[in-house]
Short mmCIF file of C-alpha atoms and ligand atoms in Angstrom, two decimals:
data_model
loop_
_atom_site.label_atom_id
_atom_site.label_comp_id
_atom_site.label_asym_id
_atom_site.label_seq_id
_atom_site.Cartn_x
_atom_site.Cartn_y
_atom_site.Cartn_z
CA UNK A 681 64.20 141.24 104.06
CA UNK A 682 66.53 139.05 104.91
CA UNK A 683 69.34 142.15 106.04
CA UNK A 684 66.29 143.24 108.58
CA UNK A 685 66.83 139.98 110.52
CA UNK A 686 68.53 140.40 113.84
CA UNK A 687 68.12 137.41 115.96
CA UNK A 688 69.54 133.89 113.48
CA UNK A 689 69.04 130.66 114.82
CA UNK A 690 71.31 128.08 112.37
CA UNK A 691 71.26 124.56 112.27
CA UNK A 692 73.90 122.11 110.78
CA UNK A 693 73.92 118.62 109.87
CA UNK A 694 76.20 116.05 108.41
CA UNK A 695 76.00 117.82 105.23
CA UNK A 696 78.33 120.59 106.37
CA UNK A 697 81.06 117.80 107.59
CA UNK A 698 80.68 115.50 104.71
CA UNK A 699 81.95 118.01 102.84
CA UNK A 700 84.97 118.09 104.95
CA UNK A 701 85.28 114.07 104.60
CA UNK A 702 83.90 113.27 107.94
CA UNK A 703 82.20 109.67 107.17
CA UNK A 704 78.31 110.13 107.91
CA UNK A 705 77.77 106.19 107.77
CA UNK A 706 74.37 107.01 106.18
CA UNK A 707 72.85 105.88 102.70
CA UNK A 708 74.19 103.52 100.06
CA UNK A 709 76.84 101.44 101.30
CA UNK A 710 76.61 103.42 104.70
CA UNK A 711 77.91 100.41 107.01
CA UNK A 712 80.59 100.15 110.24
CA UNK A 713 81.92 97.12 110.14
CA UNK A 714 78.90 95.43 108.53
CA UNK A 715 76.86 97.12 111.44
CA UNK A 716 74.08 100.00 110.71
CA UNK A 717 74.97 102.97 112.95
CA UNK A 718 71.26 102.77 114.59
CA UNK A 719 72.14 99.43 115.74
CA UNK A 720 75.75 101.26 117.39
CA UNK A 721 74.55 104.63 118.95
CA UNK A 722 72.05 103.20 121.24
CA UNK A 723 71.64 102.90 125.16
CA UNK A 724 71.21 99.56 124.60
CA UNK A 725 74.22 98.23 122.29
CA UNK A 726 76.57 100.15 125.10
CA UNK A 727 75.08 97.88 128.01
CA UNK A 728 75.73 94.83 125.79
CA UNK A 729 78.75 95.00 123.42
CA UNK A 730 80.53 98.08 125.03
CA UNK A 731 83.84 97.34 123.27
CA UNK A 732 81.93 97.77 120.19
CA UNK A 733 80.34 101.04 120.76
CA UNK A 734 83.62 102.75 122.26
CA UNK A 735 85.56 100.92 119.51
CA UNK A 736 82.93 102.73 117.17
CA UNK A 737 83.54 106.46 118.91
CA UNK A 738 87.59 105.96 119.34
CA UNK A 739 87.55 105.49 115.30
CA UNK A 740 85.77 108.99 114.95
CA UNK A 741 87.49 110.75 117.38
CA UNK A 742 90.43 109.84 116.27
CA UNK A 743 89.25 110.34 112.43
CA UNK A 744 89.20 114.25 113.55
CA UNK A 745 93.19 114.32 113.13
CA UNK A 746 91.98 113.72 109.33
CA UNK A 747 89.96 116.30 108.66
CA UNK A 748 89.80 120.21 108.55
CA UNK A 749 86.84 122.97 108.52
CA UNK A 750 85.53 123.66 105.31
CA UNK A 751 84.70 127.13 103.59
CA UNK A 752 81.06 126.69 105.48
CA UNK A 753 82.72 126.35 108.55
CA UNK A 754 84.76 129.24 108.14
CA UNK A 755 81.95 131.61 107.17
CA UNK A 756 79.61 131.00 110.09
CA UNK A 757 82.64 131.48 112.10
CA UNK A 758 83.07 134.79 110.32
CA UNK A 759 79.45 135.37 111.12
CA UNK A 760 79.66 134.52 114.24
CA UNK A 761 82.68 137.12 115.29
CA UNK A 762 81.04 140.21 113.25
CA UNK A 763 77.01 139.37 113.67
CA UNK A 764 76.05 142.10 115.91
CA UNK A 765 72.58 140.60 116.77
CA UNK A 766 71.55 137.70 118.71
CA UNK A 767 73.23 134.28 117.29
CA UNK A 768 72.68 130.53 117.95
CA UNK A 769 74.67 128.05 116.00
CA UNK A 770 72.90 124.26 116.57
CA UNK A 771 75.24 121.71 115.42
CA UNK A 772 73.66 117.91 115.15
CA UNK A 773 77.40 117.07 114.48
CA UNK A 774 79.77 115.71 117.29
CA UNK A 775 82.42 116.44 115.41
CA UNK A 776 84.82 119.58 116.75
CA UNK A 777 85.30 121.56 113.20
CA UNK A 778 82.62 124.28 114.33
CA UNK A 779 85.24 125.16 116.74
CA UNK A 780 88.35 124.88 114.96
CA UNK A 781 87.00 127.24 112.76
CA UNK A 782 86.13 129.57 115.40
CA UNK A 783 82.59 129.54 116.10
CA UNK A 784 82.22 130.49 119.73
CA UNK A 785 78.06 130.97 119.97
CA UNK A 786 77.69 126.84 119.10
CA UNK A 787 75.79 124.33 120.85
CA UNK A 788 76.12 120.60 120.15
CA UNK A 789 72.71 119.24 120.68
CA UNK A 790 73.98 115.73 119.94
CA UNK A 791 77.26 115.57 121.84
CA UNK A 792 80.81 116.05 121.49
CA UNK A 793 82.99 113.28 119.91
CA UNK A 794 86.38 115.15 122.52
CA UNK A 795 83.98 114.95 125.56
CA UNK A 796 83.20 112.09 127.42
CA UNK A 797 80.16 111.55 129.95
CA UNK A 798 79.90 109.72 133.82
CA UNK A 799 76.88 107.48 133.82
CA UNK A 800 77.54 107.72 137.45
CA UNK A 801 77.47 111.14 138.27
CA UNK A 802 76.93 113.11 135.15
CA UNK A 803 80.06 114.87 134.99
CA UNK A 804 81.31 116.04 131.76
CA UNK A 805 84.85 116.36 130.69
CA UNK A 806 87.21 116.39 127.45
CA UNK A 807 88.30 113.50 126.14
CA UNK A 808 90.65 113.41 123.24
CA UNK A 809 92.20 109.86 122.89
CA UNK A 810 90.78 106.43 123.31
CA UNK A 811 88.36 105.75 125.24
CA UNK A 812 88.33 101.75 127.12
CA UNK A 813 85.37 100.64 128.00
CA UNK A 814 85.68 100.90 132.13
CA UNK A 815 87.59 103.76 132.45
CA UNK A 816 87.67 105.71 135.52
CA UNK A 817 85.55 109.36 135.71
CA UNK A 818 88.09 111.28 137.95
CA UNK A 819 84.98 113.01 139.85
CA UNK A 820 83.68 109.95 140.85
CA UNK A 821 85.95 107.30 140.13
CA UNK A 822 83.09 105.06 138.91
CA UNK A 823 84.09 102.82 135.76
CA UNK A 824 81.46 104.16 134.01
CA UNK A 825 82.99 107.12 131.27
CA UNK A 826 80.96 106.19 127.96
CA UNK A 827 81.01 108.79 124.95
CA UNK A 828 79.46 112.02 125.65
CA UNK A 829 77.00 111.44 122.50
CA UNK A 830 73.12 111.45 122.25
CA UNK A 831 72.20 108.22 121.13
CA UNK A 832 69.11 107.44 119.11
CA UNK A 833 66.80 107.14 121.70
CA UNK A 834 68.00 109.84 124.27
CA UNK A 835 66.90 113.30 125.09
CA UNK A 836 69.00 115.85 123.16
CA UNK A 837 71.27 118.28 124.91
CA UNK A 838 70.19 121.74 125.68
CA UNK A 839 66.68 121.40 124.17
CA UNK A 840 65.20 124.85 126.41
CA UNK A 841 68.37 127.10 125.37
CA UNK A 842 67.37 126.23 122.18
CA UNK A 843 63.43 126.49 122.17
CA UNK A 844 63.95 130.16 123.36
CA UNK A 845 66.10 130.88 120.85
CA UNK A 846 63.84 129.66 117.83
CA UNK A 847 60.83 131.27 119.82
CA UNK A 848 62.59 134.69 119.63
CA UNK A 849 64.70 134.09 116.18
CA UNK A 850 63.81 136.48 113.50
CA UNK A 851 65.51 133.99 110.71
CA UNK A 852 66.16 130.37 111.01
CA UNK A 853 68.57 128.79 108.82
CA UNK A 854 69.04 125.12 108.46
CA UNK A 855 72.43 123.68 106.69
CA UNK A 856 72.88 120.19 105.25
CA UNK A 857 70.52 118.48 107.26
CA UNK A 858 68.10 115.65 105.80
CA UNK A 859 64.95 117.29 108.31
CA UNK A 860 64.09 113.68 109.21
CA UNK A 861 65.27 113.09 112.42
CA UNK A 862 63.18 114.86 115.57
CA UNK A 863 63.69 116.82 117.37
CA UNK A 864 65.55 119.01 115.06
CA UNK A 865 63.28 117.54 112.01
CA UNK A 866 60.81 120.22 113.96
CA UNK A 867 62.85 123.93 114.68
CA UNK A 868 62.05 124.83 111.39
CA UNK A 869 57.74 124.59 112.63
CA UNK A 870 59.00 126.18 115.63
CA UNK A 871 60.52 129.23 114.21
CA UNK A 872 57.89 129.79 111.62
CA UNK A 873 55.44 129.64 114.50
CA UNK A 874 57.58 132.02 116.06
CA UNK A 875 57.24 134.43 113.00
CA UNK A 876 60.95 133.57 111.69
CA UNK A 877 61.71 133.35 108.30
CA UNK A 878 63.33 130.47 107.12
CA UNK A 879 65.86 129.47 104.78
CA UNK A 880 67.46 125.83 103.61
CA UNK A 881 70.86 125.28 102.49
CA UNK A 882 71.55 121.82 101.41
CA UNK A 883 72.86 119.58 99.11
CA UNK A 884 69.64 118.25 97.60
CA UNK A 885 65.87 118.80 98.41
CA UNK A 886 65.02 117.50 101.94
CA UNK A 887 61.83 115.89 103.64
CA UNK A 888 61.64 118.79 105.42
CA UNK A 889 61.87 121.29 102.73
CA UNK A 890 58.41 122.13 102.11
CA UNK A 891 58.14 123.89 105.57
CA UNK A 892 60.77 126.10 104.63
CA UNK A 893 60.19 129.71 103.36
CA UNK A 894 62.87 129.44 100.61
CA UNK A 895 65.44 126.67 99.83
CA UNK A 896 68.86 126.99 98.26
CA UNK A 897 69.99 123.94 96.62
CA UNK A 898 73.65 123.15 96.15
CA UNK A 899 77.34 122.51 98.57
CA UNK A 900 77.61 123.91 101.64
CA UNK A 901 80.98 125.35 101.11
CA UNK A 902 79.97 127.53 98.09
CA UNK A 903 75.74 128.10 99.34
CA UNK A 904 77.30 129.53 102.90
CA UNK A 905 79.90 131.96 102.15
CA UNK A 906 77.38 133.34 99.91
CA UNK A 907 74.75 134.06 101.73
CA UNK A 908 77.12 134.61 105.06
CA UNK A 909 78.64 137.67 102.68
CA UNK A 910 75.13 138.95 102.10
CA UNK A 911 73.98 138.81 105.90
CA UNK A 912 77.10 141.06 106.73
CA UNK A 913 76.75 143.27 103.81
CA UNK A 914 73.10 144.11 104.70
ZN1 ZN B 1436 81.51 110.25 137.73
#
């Protein structure tokens, strides 16, 4: 059934970088600096302690030096280069191990920790050290670069690109993520509108779980490969 599927729409969440040590801030003991993320990531904590929010993103950017992919990363890469049907990875993570892995078909629907953003003029552009609050965008040369991240609050990137996809996806496969935060709480409805099956990997049982089709409880690194290997073998 699953072999028959031609068009995959996947979805990853801080499950699949956890595993890879990325800090997810989240749960027990989840603090920054005695500060809940929610209270960081928002429009409104950059307008009002800025050198707290780029302080926050500078930490995690440069955290990426840290870390590697992880044998989940590597397999959807894998999948990505010898899928011969239509394929749309949907990260939630602005972290950069997707790529580093080699995942080309990826969008970040939450931003990229290595890109910032003009509030000026929009412009987007790579970023890879710190980031001072103030700093110049050289299209505009407004002091106004923040981090190109969607904060709670804000309209994720590239929602249309990835509405079509789910409407046309013949499987839908979501990886380590809790299914509580909308949008992305919500592709899983969408593709099972669309007539997609769909299939959860994570580490434990999920709000969203009972909308799924069939879930697969256990790490990402060893749940992926797996069924990665089976996809191509079909
Ligand atoms: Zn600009």
């Amino acid at each position: 059934m699953m072999q028959d599927s031609r068009s995959i729409v996947v979805l990853t969440g801080a499950g699949i970088s956890a595993e890879s040590g990325i800090a997810t801030f989240r749960g027990p003991g989840g603090l920054w600096e005695g500060h809940r993320v929610e209270d960081v990531c928002t429009p409104e904590a950059l307008a009002h302690d800025p050198e707290l929010v780029h302080r926050f993103y500078d930490a995690r950017r440069a955290a990426l030096a840290r870390v590697e992919p992880n044998a989940a990363h590597h397999a959807l890469a894998r999948l990505d280069a010898e899928w011969g049907g239509d394929l749309l990875i949907v990260t939630q993570n602005v972290d950069d191990l997707h790529e580093r892995a080699g995942a080309k078909r990826l969008l970040h629907m939450h931003g990229e920790l290595q890109s910032a953003l003009c509030a000026a003029c929009g412009a987007h552009m790579r970023w890879l050290g710190a980031m001072p609050p103030g700093s110049a965008c050289p299209a505009c040369g407004a002091a106004a670069l923040r981090p190109d991240i969607v904060f709670f609050g804000e309209m994720p990137y590239a929602m249309d690109t990835i509405e079509r996809a789910l409407g046309t996806a013949d499987l839908f496969v979501s990886i380590g993520t809790s299914g509580a935060v909308y949008p992305a709480a919500g592709f899983v409805q969408g593709a099972r509108h669309a007539g997609a099956r769909t299939l959860e990997l994570n580490l434990e049982r999920s709000a969203g779980s009972a909308f799924f089709h069939e879930t697969r409880l256990g790490a990402a690194g060893s749940l992926v490969p797996h069924w990665v290997d089976a996809m191509l073998a079909g």
